[in-house]
PDB file of C-alpha atoms in Angstrom:
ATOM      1  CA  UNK A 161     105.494 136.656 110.876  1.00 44.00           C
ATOM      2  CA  UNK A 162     106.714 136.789 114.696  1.00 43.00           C
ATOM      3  CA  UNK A 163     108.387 139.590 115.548  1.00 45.00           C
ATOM      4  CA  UNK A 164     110.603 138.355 118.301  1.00 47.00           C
ATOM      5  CA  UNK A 165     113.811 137.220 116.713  1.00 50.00           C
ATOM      6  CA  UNK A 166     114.359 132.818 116.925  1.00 51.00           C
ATOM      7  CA  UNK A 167     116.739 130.701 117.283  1.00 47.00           C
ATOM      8  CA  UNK A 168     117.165 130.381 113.974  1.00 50.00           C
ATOM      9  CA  UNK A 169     116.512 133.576 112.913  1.00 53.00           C
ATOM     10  CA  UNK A 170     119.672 134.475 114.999  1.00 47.00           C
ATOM     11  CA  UNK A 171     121.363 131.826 113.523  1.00 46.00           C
ATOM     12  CA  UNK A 172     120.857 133.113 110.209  1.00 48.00           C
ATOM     13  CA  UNK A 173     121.829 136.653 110.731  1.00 43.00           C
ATOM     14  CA  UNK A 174     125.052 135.461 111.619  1.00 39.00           C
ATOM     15  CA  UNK A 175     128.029 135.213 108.658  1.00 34.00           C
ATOM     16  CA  UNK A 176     127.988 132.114 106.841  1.00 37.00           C
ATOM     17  CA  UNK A 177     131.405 130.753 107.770  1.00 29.00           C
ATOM     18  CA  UNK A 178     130.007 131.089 111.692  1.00 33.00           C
ATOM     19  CA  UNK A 179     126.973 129.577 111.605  1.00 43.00           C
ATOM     20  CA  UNK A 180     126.245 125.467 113.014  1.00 51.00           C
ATOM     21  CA  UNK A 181     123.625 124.079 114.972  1.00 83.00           C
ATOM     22  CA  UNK A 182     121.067 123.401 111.839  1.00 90.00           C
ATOM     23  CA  UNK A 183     118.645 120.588 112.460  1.00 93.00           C
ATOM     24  CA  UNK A 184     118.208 120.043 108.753  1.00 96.00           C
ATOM     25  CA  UNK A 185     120.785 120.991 105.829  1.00 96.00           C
ATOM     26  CA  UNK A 186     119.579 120.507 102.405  1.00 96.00           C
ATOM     27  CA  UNK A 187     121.922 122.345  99.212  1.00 97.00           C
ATOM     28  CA  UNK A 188     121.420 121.685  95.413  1.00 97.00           C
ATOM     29  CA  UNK A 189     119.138 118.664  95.697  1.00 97.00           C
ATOM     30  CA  UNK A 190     117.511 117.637  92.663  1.00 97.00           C
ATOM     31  CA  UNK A 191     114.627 115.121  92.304  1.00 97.00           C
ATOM     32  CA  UNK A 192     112.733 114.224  89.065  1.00 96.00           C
ATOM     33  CA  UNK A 193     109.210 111.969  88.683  1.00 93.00           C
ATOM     34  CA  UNK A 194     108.725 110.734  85.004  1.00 92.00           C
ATOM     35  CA  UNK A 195     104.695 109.636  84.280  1.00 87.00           C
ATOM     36  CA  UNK A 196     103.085 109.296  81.348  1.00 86.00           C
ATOM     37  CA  UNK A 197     105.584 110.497  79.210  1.00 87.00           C
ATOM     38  CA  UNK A 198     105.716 113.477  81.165  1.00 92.00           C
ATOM     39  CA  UNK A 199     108.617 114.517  83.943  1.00 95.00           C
ATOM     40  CA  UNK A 200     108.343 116.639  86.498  1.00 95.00           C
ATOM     41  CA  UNK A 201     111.799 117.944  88.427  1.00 96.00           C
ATOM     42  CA  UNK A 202     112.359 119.839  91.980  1.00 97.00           C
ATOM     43  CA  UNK A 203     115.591 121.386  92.768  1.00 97.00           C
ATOM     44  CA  UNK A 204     115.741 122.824  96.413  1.00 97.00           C
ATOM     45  CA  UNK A 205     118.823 125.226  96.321  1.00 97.00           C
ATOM     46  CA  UNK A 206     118.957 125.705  99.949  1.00 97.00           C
ATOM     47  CA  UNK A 207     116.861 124.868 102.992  1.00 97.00           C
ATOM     48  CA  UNK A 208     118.109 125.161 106.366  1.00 95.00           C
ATOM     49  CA  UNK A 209     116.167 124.112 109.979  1.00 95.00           C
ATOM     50  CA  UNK A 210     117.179 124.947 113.520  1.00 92.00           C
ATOM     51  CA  UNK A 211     115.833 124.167 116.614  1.00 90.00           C
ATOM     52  CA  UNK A 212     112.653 125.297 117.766  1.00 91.00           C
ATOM     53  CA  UNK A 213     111.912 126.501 114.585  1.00 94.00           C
ATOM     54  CA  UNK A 214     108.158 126.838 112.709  1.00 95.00           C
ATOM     55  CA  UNK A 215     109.168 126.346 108.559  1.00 96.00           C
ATOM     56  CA  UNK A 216     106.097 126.555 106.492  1.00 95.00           C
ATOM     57  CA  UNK A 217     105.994 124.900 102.808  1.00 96.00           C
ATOM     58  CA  UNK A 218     103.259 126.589 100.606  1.00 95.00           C
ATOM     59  CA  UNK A 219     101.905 125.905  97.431  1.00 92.00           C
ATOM     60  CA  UNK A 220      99.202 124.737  95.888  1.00 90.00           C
ATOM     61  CA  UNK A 221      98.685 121.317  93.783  1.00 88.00           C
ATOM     62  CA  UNK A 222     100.904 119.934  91.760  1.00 89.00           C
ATOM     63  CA  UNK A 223     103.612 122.122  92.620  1.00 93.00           C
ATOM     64  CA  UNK A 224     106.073 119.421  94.677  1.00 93.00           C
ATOM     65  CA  UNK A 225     104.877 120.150  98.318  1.00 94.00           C
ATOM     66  CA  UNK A 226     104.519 116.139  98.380  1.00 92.00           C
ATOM     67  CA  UNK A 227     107.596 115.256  96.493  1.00 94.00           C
ATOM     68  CA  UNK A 228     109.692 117.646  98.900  1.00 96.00           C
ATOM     69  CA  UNK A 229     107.910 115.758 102.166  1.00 95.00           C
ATOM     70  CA  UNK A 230     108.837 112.499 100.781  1.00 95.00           C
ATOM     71  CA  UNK A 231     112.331 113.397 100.422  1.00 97.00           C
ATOM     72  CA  UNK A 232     112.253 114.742 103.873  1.00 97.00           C
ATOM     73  CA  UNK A 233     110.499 111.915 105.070  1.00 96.00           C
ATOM     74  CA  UNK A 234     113.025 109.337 104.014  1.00 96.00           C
ATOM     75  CA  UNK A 235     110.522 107.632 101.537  1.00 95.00           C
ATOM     76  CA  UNK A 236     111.824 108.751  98.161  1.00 95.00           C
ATOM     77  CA  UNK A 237     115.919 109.082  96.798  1.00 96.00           C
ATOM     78  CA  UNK A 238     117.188 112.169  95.780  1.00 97.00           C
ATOM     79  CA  UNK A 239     118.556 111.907  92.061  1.00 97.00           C
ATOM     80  CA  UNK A 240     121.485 114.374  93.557  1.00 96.00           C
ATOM     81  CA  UNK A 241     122.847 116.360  97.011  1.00 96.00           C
ATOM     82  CA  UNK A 242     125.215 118.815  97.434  1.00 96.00           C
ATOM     83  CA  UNK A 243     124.141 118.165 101.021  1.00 95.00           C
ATOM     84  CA  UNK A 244     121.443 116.384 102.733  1.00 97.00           C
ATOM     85  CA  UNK A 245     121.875 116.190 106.409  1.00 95.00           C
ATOM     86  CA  UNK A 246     120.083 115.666 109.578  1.00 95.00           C
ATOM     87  CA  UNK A 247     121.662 116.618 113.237  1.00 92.00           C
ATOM     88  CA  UNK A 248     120.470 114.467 116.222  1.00 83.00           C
ATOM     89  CA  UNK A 249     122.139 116.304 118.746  1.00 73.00           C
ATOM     90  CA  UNK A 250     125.376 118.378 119.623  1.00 65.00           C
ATOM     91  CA  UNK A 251     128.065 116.626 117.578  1.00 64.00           C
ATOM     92  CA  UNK A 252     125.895 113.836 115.745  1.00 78.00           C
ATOM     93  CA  UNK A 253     125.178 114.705 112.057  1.00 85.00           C
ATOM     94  CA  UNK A 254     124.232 112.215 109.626  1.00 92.00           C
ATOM     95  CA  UNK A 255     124.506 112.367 106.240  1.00 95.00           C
ATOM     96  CA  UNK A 256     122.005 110.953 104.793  1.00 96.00           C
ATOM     97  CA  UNK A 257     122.963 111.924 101.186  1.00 95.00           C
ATOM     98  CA  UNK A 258     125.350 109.132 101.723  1.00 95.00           C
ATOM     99  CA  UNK A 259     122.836 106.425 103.271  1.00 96.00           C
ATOM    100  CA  UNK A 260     121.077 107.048  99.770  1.00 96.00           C
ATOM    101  CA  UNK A 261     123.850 106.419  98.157  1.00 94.00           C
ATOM    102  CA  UNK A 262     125.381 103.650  99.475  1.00 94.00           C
ATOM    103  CA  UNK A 263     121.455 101.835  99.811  1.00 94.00           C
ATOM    104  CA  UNK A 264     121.388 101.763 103.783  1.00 96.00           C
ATOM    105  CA  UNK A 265     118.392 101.392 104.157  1.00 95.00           C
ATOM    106  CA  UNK A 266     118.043  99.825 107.946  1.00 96.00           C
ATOM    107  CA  UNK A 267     119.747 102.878 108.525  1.00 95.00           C
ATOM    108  CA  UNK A 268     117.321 105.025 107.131  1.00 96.00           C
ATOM    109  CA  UNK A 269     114.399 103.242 108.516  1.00 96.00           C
ATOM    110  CA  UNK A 270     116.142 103.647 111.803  1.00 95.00           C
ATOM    111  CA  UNK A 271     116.500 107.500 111.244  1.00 95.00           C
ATOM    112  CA  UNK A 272     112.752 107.670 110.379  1.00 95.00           C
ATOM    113  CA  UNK A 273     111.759 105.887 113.094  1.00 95.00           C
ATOM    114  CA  UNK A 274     113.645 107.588 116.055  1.00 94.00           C
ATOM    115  CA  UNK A 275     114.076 110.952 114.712  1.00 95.00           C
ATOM    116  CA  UNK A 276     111.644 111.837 112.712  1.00 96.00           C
ATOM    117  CA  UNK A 277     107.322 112.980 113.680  1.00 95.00           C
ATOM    118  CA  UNK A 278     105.127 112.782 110.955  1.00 94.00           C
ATOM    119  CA  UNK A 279     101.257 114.415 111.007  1.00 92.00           C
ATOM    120  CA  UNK A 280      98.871 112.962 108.155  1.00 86.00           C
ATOM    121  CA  UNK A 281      95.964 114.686 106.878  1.00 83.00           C
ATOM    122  CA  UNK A 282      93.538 112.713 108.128  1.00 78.00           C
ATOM    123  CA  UNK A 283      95.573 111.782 111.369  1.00 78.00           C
ATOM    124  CA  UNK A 284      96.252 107.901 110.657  1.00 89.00           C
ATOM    125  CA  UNK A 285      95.794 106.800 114.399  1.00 94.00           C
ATOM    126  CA  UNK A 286      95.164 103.298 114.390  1.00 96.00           C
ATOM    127  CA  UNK A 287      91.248 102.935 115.339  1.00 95.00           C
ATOM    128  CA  UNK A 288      92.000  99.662 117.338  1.00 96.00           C
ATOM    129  CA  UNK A 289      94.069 101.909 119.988  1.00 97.00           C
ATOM    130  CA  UNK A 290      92.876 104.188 122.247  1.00 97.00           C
ATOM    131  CA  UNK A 291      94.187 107.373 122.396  1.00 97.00           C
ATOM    132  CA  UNK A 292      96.819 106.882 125.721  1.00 96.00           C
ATOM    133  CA  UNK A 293      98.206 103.723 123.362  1.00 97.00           C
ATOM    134  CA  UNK A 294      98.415 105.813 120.150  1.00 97.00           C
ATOM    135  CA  UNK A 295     100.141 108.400 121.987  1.00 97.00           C
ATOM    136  CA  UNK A 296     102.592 105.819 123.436  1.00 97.00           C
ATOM    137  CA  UNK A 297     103.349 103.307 120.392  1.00 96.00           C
ATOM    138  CA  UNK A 298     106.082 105.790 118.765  1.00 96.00           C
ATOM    139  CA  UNK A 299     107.975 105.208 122.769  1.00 96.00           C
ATOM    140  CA  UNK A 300     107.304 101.889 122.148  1.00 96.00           C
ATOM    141  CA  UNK A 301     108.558 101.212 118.594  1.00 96.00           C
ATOM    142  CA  UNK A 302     111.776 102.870 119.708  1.00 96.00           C
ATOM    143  CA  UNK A 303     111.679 100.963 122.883  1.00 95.00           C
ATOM    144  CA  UNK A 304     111.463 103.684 124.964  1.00 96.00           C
ATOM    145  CA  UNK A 305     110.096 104.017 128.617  1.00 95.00           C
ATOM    146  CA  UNK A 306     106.564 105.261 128.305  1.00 93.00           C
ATOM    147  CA  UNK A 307     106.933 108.172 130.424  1.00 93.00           C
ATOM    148  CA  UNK A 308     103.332 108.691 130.938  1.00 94.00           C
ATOM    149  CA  UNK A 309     103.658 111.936 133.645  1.00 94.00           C
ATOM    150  CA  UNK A 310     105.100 113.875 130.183  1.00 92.00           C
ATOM    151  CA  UNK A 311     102.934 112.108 128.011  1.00 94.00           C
ATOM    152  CA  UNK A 312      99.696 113.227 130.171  1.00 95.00           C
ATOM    153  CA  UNK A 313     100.699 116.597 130.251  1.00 94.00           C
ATOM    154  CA  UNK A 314     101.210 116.880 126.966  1.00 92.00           C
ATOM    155  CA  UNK A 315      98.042 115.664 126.370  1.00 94.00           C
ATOM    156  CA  UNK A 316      96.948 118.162 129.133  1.00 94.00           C
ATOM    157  CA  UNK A 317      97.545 120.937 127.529  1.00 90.00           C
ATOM    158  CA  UNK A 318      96.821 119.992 123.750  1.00 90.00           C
ATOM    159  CA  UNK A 319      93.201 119.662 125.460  1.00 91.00           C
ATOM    160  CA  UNK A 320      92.359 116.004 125.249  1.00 94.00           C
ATOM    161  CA  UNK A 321      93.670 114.455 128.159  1.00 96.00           C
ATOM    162  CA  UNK A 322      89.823 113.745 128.806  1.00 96.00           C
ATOM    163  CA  UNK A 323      90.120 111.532 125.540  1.00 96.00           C
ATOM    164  CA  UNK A 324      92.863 108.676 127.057  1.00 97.00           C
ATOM    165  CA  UNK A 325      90.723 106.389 127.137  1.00 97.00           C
ATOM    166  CA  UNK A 326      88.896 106.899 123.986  1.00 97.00           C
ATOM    167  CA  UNK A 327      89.237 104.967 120.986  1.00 97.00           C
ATOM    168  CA  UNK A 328      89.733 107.275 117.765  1.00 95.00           C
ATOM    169  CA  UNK A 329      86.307 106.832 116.349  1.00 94.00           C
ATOM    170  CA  UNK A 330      84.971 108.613 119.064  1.00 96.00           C
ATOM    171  CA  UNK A 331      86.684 111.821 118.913  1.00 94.00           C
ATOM    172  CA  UNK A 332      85.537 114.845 117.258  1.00 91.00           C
ATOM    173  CA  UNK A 333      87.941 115.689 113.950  1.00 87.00           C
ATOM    174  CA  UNK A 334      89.573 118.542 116.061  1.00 89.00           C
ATOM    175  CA  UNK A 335      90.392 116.056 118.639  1.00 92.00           C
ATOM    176  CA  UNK A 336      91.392 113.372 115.937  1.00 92.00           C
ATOM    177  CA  UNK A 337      94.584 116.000 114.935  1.00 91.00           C
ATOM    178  CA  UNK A 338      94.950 117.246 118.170  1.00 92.00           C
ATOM    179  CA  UNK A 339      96.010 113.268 118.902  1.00 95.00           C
ATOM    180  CA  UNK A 340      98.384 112.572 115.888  1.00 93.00           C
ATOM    181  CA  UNK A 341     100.107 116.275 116.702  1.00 92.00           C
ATOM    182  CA  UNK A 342     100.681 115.060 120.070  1.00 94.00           C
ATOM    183  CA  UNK A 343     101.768 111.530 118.785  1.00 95.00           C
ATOM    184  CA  UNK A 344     104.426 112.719 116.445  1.00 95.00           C
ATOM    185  CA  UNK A 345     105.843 114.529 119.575  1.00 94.00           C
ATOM    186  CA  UNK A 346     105.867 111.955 122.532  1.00 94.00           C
ATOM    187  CA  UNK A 347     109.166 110.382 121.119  1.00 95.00           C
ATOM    188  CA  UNK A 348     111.079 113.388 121.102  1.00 93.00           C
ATOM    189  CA  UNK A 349     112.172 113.744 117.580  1.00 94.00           C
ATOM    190  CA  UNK A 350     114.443 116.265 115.706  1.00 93.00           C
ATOM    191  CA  UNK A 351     112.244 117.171 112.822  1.00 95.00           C
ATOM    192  CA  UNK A 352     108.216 116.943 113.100  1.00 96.00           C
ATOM    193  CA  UNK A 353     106.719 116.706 109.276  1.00 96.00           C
ATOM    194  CA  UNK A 354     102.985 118.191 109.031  1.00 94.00           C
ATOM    195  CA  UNK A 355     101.073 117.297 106.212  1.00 92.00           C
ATOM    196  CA  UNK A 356      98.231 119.616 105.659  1.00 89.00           C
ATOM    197  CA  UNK A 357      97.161 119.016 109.330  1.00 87.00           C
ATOM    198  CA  UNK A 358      94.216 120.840 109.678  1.00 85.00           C
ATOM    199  CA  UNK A 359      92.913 119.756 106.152  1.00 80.00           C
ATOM    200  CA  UNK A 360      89.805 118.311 108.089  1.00 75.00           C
ATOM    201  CA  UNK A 361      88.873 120.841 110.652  1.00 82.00           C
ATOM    202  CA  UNK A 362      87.222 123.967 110.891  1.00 84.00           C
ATOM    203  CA  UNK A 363      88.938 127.315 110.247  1.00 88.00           C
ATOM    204  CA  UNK A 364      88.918 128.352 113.993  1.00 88.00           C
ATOM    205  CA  UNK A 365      90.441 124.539 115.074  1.00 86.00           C
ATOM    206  CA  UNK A 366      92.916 124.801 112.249  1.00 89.00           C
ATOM    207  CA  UNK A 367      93.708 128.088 113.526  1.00 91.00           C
ATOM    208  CA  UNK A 368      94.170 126.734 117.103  1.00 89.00           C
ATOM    209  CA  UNK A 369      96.110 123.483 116.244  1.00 88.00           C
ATOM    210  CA  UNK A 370      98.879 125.349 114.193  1.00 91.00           C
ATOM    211  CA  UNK A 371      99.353 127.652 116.844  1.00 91.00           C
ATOM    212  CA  UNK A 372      99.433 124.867 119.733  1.00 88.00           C
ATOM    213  CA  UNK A 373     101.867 122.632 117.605  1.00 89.00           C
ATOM    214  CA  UNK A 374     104.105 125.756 117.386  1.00 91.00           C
ATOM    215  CA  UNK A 375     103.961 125.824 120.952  1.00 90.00           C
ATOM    216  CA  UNK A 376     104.665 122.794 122.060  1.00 87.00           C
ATOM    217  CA  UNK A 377     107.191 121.906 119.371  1.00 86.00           C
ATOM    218  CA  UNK A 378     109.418 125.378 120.569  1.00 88.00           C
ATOM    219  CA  UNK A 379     109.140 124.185 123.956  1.00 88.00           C
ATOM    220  CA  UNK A 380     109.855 120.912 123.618  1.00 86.00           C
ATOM    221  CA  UNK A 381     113.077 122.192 121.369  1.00 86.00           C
ATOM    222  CA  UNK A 382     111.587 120.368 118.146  1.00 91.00           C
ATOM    223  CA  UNK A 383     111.697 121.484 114.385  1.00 95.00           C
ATOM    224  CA  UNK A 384     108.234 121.101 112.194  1.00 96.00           C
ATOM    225  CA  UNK A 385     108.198 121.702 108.652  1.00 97.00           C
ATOM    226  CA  UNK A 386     104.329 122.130 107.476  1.00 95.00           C
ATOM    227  CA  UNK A 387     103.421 121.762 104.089  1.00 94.00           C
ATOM    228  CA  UNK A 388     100.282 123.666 103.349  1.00 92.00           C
ATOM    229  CA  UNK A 389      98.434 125.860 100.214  1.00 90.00           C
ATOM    230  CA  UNK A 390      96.830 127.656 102.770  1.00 89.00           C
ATOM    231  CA  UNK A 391      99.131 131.244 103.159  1.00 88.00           C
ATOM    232  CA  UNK A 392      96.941 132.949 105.615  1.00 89.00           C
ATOM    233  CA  UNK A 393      96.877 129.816 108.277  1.00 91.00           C
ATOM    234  CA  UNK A 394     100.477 129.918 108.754  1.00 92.00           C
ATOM    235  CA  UNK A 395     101.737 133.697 107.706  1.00 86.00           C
ATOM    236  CA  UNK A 396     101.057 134.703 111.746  1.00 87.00           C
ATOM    237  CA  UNK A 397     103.018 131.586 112.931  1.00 91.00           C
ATOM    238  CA  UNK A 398     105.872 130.727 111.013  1.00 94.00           C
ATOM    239  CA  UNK A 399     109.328 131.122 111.664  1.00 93.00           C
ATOM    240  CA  UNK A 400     109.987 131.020 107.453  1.00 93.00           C
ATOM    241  CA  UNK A 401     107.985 130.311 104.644  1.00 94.00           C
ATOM    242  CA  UNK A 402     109.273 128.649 101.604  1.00 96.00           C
ATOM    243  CA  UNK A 403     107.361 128.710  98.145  1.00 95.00           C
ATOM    244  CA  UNK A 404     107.973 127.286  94.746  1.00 96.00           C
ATOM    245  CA  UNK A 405     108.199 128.558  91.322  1.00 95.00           C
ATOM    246  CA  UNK A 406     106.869 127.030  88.258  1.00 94.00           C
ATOM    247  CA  UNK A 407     108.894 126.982  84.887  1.00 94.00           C
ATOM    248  CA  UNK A 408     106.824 124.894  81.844  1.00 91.00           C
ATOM    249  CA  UNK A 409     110.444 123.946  80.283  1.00 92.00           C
ATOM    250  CA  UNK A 410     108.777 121.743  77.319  1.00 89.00           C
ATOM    251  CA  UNK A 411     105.715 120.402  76.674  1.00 86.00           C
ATOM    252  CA  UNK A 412     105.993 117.452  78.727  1.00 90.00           C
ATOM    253  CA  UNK A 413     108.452 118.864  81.453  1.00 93.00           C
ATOM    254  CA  UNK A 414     107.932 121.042  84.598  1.00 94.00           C
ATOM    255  CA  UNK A 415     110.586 122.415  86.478  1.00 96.00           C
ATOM    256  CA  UNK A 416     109.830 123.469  90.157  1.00 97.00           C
ATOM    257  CA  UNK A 417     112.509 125.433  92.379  1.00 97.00           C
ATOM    258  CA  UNK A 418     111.908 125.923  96.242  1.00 97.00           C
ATOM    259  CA  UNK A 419     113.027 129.538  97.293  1.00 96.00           C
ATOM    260  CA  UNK A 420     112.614 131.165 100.582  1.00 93.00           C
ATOM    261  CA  UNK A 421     110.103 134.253 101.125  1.00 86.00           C
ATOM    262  CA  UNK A 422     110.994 137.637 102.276  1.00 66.00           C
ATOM    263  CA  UNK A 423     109.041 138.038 105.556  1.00 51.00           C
ATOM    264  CA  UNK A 424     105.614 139.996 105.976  1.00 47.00           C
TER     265      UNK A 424
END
């Protein structure tokens, strides 16, 4: 883990009754998945984001890293929430326990949209794009002024500023994530979602793009949650590490609970 102390790890040390500022509240939230005959149920007792913070999700299949990212993600309803909440700025928390409840969805689309980044395995830029458009089109969704000076150096320093031009299919796979890090950043969001990023590179690129989308994120005062099974790619980066543990409650039920590591 880092040894210099982060935001949030400041935030933490501090008594409960003093803390504020998380980016991301979750307490006592319970979702269950029925197939088959079989049911499968993930409580997360507690998970708290700050700014600037590196959270890494590890586990290997089956174990509710994807369940947990669709929650966070806005795709899938919680069955339950003692709290589920997501800060946009100083003074703007939204509950989005509530927006489940009460079926808002064009709010919740609007949350995704604006305020949350989302990296894909395999990248999912859009092939008919090059990569200056993919980087823009979350600014542009949002209607947002391109701002290509920040977008540039972004790009600049991510290494592929060489590639604006370039449509997708021309990029090496290292290039390919490089891109869809970069484009879950351009439109400033509060919580960055990484799914397995590096699944398709090389150790030594995977190695490199965790540690630039730490980086960048910390300076650009972003959160990113990163869901991997892979311990030893994240161990040297992350701010905290969450795991799961497995119960086999029946036969044909699975009970998964999300619990925070001690540091290493």
């Amino acid at each position: 883990m880092s040894s210099a102390a982060t935001p949030g790890e400041a935030e933490r040390s501090r008594p409960e009754s003093e803390r504020s500022g998380a980016v991301l509240l979750l307490r006592q939230l319970v979702k269950s998945r029925t197939q088959a005959g079989s049911t499968f149920q993930l409580t997360v007792p507690e998970l708290q984001v700050y700014p600037g913070e590196f959270v890494a999700i590890i586990g290997e299949s089956g174990c509710g890293k994807s369940t947990l990212l669709d929650l966070l993600a806005l795709i899938s309803k919680p069955d339950s929430a003692a709290s589920f909440q997501l800060t946009f700025s100083a003074g703007e928390a939204q509950d989005l326990a509530a927006l489940w409840r009460y079926a808002d969805e064009t709010a919740l689309a609007g949350i995704r949209r604006r305020w949350l980044g989302y990296v894909l395995q395999t990248g999912g830029l859009l092939p008919y794009l090059n990569v200056r458009d993919n980087l823009l089109l979350p600014r542009r969704i949002n209607r947002m002024p391109p701002d290509h000076g920040r977008v540039l150096a972004m790009a600049q320093r991510m290494g592929v500023a060489d590639c604006m031009p370039r449509r997708p299919d021309s990029l090496s796979g290292g290039q390919r994530q490089r891109v869809a890090v970069l484009r879950a950043l351009t439109h400033s969001p509060r919580l960055v979602l990484a799914d397995e990023p590096t699944a398709a590179v090389d150790r030594q690129r995977a190695h490199l793009i965790v540690r630039d989308l730490r980086s960048l994120a910390r300076d650009e005062g972003l959160s990113v949650i990163m869901v991997t099974h892979d311990l030893d790619l994240v161990g040297s980066v992350a701010d905290s590490s969450y795991g799961f543990e497995l119960t086999q409650v029946t036969e044909h039920r699975i009970h998964s609970c999300l619990y925070r590591e001690a540091c290493r």
